[in-house]
CSV table of C-alpha atoms in Angstrom, one decimal:
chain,number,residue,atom,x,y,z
A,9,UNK,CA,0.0,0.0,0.0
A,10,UNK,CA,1.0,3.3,-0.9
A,11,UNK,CA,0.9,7.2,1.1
A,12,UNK,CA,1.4,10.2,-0.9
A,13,UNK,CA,1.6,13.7,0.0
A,14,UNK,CA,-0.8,16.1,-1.4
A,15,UNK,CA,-1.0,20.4,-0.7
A,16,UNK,CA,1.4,19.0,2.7
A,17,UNK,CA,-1.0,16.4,3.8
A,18,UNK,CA,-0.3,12.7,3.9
A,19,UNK,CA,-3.1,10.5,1.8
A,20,UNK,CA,-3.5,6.6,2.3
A,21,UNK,CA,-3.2,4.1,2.2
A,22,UNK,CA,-3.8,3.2,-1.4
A,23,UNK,CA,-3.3,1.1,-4.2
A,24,UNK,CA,-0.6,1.2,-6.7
A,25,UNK,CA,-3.4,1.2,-9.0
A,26,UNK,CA,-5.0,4.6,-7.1
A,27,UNK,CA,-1.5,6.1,-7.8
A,28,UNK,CA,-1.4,5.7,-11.6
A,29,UNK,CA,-5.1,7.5,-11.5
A,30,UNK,CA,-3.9,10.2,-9.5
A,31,UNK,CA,-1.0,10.9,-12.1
A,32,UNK,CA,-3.0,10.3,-15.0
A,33,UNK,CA,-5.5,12.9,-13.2
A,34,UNK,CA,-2.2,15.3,-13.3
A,35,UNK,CA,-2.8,15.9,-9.3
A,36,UNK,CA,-0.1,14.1,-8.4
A,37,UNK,CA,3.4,14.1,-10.3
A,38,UNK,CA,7.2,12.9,-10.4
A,39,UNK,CA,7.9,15.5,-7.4
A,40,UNK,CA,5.1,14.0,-5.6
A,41,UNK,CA,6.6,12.7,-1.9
A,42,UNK,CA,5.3,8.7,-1.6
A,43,UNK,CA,6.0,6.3,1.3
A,44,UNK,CA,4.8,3.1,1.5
A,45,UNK,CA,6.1,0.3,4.5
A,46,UNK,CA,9.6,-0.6,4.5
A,47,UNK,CA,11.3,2.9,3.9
A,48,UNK,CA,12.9,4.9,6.5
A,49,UNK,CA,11.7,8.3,4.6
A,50,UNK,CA,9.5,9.9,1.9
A,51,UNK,CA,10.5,9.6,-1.4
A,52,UNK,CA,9.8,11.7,-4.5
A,53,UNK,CA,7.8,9.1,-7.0
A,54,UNK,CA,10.0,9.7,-10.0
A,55,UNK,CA,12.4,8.3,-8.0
A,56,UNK,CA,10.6,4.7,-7.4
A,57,UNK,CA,9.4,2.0,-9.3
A,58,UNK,CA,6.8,3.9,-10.8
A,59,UNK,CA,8.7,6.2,-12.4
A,60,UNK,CA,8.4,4.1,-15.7
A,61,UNK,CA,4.1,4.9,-15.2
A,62,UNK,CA,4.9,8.2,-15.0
A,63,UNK,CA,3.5,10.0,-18.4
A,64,UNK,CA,5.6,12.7,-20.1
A,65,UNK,CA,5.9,16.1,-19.0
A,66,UNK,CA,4.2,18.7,-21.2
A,67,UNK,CA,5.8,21.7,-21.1
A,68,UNK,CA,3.3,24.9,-20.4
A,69,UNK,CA,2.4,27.1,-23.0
A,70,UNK,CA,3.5,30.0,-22.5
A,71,UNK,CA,1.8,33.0,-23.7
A,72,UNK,CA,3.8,36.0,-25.0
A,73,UNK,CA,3.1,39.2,-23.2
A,74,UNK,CA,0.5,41.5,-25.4
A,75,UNK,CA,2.7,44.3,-27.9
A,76,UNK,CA,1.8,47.4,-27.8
A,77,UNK,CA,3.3,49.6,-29.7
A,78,UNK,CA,5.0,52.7,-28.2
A,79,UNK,CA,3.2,55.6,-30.1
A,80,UNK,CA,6.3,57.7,-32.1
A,81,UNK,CA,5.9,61.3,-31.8
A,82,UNK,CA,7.6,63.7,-34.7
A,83,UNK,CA,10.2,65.6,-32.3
A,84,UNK,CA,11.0,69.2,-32.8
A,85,UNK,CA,14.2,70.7,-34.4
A,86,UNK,CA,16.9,72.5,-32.5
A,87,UNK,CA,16.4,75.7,-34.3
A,88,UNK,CA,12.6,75.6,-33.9
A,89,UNK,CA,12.7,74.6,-29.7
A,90,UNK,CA,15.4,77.8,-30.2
A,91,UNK,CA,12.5,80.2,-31.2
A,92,UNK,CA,10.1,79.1,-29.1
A,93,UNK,CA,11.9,79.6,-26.0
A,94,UNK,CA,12.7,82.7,-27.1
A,95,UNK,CA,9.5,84.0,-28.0
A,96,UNK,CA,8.3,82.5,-24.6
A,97,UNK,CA,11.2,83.9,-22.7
A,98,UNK,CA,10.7,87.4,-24.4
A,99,UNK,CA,6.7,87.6,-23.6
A,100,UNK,CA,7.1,86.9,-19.9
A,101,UNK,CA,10.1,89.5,-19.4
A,102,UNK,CA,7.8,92.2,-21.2
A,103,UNK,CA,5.3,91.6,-18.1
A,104,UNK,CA,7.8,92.9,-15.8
A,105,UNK,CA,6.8,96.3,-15.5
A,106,UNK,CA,4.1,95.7,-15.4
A,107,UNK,CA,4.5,93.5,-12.3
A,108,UNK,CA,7.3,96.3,-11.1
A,109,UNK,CA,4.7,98.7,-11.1
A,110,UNK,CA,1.2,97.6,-10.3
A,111,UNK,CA,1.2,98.7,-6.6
A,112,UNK,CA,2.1,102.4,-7.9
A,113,UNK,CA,-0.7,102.4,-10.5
A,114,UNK,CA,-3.7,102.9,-7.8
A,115,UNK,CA,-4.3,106.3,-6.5
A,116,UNK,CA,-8.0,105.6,-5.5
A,117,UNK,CA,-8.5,102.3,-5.6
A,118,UNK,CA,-11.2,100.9,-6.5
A,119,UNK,CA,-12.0,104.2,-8.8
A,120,UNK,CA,-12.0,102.9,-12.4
A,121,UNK,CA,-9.2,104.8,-14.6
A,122,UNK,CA,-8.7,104.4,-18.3
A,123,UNK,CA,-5.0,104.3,-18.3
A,124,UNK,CA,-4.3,102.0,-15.5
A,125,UNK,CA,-7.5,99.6,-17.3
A,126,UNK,CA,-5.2,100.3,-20.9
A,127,UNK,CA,-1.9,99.2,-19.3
A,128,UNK,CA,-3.5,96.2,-17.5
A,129,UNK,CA,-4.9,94.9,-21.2
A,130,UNK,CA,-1.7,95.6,-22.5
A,131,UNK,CA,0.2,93.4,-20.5
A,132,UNK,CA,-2.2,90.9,-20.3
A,133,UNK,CA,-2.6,90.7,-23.9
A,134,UNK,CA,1.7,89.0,-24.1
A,135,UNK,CA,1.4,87.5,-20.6
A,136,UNK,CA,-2.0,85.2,-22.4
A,137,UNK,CA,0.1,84.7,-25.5
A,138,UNK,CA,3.4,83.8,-23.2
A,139,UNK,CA,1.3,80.9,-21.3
A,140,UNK,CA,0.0,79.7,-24.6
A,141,UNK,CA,3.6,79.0,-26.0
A,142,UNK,CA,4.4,77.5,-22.5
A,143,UNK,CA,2.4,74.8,-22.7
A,144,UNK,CA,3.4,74.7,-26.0
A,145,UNK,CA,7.1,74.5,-25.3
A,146,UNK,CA,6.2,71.5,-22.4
A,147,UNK,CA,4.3,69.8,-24.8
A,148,UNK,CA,7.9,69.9,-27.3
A,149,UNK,CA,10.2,69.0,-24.4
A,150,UNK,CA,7.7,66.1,-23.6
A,151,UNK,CA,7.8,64.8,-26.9
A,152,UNK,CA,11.7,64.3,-27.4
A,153,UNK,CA,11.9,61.5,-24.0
A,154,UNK,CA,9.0,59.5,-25.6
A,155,UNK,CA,11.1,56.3,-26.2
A,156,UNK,CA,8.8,54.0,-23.9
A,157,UNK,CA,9.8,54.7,-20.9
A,158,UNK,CA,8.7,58.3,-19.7
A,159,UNK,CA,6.4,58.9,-17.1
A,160,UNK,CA,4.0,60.6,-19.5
A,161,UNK,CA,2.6,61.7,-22.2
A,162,UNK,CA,2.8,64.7,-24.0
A,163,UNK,CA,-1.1,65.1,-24.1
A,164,UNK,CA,-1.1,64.1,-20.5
A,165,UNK,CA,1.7,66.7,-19.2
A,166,UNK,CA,-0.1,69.4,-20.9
A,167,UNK,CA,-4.0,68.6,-20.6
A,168,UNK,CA,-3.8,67.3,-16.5
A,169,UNK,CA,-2.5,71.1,-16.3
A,170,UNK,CA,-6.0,72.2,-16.8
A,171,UNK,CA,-7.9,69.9,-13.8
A,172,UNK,CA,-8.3,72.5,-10.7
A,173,UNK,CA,-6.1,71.3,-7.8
A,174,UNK,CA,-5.2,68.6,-9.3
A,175,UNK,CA,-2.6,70.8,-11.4
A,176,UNK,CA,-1.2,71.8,-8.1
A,177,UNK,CA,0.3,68.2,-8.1
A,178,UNK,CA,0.9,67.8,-11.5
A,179,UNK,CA,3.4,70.3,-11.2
A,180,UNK,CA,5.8,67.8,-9.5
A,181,UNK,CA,5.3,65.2,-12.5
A,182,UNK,CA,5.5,67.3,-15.4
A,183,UNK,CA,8.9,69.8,-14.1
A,184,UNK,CA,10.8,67.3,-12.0
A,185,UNK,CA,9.8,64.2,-13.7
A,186,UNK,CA,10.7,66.1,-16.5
A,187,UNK,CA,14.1,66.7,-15.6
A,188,UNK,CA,14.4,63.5,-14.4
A,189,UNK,CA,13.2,61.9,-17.4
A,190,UNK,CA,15.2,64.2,-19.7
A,191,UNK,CA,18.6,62.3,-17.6
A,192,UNK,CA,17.3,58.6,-17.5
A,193,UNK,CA,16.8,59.7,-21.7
A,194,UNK,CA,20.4,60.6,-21.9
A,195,UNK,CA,22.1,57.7,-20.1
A,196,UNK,CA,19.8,54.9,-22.6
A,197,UNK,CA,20.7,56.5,-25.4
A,198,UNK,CA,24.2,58.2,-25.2
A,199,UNK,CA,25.9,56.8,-23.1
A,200,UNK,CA,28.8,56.2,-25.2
A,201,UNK,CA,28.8,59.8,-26.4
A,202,UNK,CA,31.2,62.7,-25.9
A,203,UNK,CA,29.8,64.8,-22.7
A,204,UNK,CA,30.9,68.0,-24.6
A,205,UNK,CA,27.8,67.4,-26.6
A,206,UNK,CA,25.3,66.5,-23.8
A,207,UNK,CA,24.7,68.0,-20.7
A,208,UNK,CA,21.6,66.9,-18.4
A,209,UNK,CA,19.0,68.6,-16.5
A,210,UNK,CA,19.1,69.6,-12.7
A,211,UNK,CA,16.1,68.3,-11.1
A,212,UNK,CA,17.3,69.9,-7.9
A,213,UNK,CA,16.1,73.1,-9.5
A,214,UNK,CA,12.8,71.9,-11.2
A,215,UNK,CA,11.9,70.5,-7.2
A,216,UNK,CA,12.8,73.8,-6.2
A,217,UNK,CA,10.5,75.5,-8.4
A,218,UNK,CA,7.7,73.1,-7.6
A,219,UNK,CA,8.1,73.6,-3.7
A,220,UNK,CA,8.0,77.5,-4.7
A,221,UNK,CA,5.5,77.7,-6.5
A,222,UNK,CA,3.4,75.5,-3.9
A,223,UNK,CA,4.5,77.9,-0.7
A,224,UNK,CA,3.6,81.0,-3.1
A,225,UNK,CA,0.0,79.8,-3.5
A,226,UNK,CA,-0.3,79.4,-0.1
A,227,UNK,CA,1.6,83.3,1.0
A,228,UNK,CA,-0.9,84.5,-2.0
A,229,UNK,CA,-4.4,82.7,-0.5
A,230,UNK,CA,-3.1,84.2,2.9
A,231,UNK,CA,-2.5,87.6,1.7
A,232,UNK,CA,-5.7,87.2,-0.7
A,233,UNK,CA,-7.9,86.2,1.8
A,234,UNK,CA,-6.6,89.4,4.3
A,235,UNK,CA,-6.9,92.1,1.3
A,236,UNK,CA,-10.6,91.5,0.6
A,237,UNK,CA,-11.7,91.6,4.5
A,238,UNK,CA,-9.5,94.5,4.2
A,239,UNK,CA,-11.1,96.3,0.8
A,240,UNK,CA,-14.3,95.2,1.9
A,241,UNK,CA,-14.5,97.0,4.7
A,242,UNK,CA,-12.3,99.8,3.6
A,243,UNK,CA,-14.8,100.8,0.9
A,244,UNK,CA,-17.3,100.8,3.3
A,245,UNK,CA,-15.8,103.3,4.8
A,246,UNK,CA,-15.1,106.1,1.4
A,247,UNK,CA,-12.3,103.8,-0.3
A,248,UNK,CA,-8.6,102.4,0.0
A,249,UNK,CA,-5.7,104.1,0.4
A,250,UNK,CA,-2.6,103.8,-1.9
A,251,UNK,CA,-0.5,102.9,1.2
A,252,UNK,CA,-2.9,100.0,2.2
A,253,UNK,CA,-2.8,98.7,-1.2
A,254,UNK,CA,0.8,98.8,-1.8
A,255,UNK,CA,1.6,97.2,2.1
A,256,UNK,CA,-0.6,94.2,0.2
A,257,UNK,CA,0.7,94.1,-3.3
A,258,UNK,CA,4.3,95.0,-2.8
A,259,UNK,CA,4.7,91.9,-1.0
A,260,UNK,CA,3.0,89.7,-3.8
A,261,UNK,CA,4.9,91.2,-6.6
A,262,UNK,CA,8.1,90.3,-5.1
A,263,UNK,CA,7.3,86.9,-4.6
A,264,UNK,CA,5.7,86.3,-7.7
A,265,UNK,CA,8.7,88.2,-9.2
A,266,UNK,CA,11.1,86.3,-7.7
A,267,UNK,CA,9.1,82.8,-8.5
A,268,UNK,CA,9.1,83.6,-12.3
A,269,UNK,CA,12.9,84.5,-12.3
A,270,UNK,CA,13.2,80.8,-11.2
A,271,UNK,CA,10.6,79.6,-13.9
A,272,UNK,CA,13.0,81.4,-16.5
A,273,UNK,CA,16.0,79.9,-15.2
A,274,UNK,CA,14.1,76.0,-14.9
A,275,UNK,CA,13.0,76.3,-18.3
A,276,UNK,CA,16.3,77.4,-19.7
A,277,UNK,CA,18.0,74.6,-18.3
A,278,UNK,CA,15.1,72.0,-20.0
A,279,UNK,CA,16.4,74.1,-23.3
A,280,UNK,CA,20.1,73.9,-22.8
A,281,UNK,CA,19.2,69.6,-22.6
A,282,UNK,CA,16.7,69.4,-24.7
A,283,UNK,CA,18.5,70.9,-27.3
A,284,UNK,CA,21.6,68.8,-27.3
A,285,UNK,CA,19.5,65.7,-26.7
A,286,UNK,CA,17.6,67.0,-30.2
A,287,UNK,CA,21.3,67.5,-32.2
A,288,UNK,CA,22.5,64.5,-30.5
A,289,UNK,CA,19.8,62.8,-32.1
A,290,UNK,CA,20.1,64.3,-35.2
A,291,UNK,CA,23.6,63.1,-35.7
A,292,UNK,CA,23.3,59.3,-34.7
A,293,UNK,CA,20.4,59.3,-37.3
């Protein structure tokens, strides 16, 4: 009589013939632990007299894992990523007056004036057209790591962008990852090549613009939410004075000021690599 050993538990005892129906059944196999009277130990049944009853193993079918195909995107040139920093780069430094000078331009707030309405259209009319280009420009520096392994998509860096609060995040993705990505890019691809040609992005400096641009929200909603307690009840009372206004908005201007110097140094470092990932590129082709 036979014992076998099934999910660890001992089974028997049973007949020799009860073991040939137990293989044929495929619950049992050649690795299967048997004992049956006489042995000291267990025994692996491939390695008894039924190992000639033992039918022949069919190897599993293995099924290959599913293609899909990574989706090629036409990259930009060096000479066009050139211009469109530079148009971008040249919008956002014409709103610095602006910015310079927007606590100055109140005498009696808020008593509507032509000129100061005419110089705020006029500087919003290249700060719209600079944020256009920028997500532009992301969606070009997006497009040159898409060999299959980036984080995301072009589409997806831009468009998340536009979900309220959720953007807030997304920052972290689309400027640090991007950096990050931009690297990891850089060492699959060239990492034979001369580093006089290459040089990578610091995602040191894209996390600090991230964690900037989160603790500037925050000084903003703080300073927001004390200005309108503070117009509010200042109008009540015959208007606001210059001073008042400028001990609000001298405070956001330099912050804000300071937070788009860093964005113009971030997004000239993502040129400088993106470009010599681009000519790189160009001349392995």
């Amino acid at each position: 009589m036979w014992y076998y050993e099934l999910n660890q538990k001992p089974f028997g005892p049973v007949s020799q013939e009860t073991i040939q129906d137990e293989l044929k059944a495929g619950r049992i196999t050649h690795m299967t632990l048997v004992w049956r009277e006489g042995w000291p130990q267990w025994r692996h049944l491939g390695e008894t007299e039924l190992a000639g009853k033992i039918p022949p193993q069919v190897a599993p079918t293995i099924t290959p894992p599913i293609y899909v195909p990574v989706q090629k995107y036409k990259k930009t040139t060096p000479s066009s990523l050139t211009k469109l920093f530079w148009w971008w780069f040249g919008l956002n430094l014409s709103c610095f007056p602006y910015y310079s000078l927007f606590p100055f331009l109140y005498e009696d707030f808020p008593t509507p004036n032509l000129t100061i309405i005419g110089l705020i259209l006029l500087f919003w009319l290249p700060l719209c057209a600079g944020a256009v280009i920028q997500f532009i420009y992301i969606y070009k520096l997006w497009q040159i790591v898409q060999d299959g392994f980036a984080r995301t998509s072009p589409g997806q860096a831009v468009g998340f962008m536009f979900i309220p609060y959720f953007n807030y995040y997304w920052f972290l993705p689309v400027y640090h990852g991007l950096a990050k990505d931009m690297n990891a890019y850089i060492d699959r691809h060239f990492r034979s090549t001369s580093g006089t040609v290459l040089r990578k992005a610091h995602p040191g400096l894209a996390l600090g613009f991230v964690i900037a641009t989160w603790a500037s929200l925050l000084v903003g909603m703080g300073l927001g939410i004390v200005m309108y307690f503070v117009i509010f009840f200042s109008v009540l009372n015959g208007g606001l004075s210059p001073e008042t206004f400028q001990n609000f908005m001298i405070p956001l201007v330099i912050v804000y000021g300071a937070l788009m110097i860093l964005e113009i140094i971030m997004f000239f470092d993502f040129y400088l690599t993106a470009k010599s990932i681009l000519i790189a590129d160009n001349n392995n082709s």
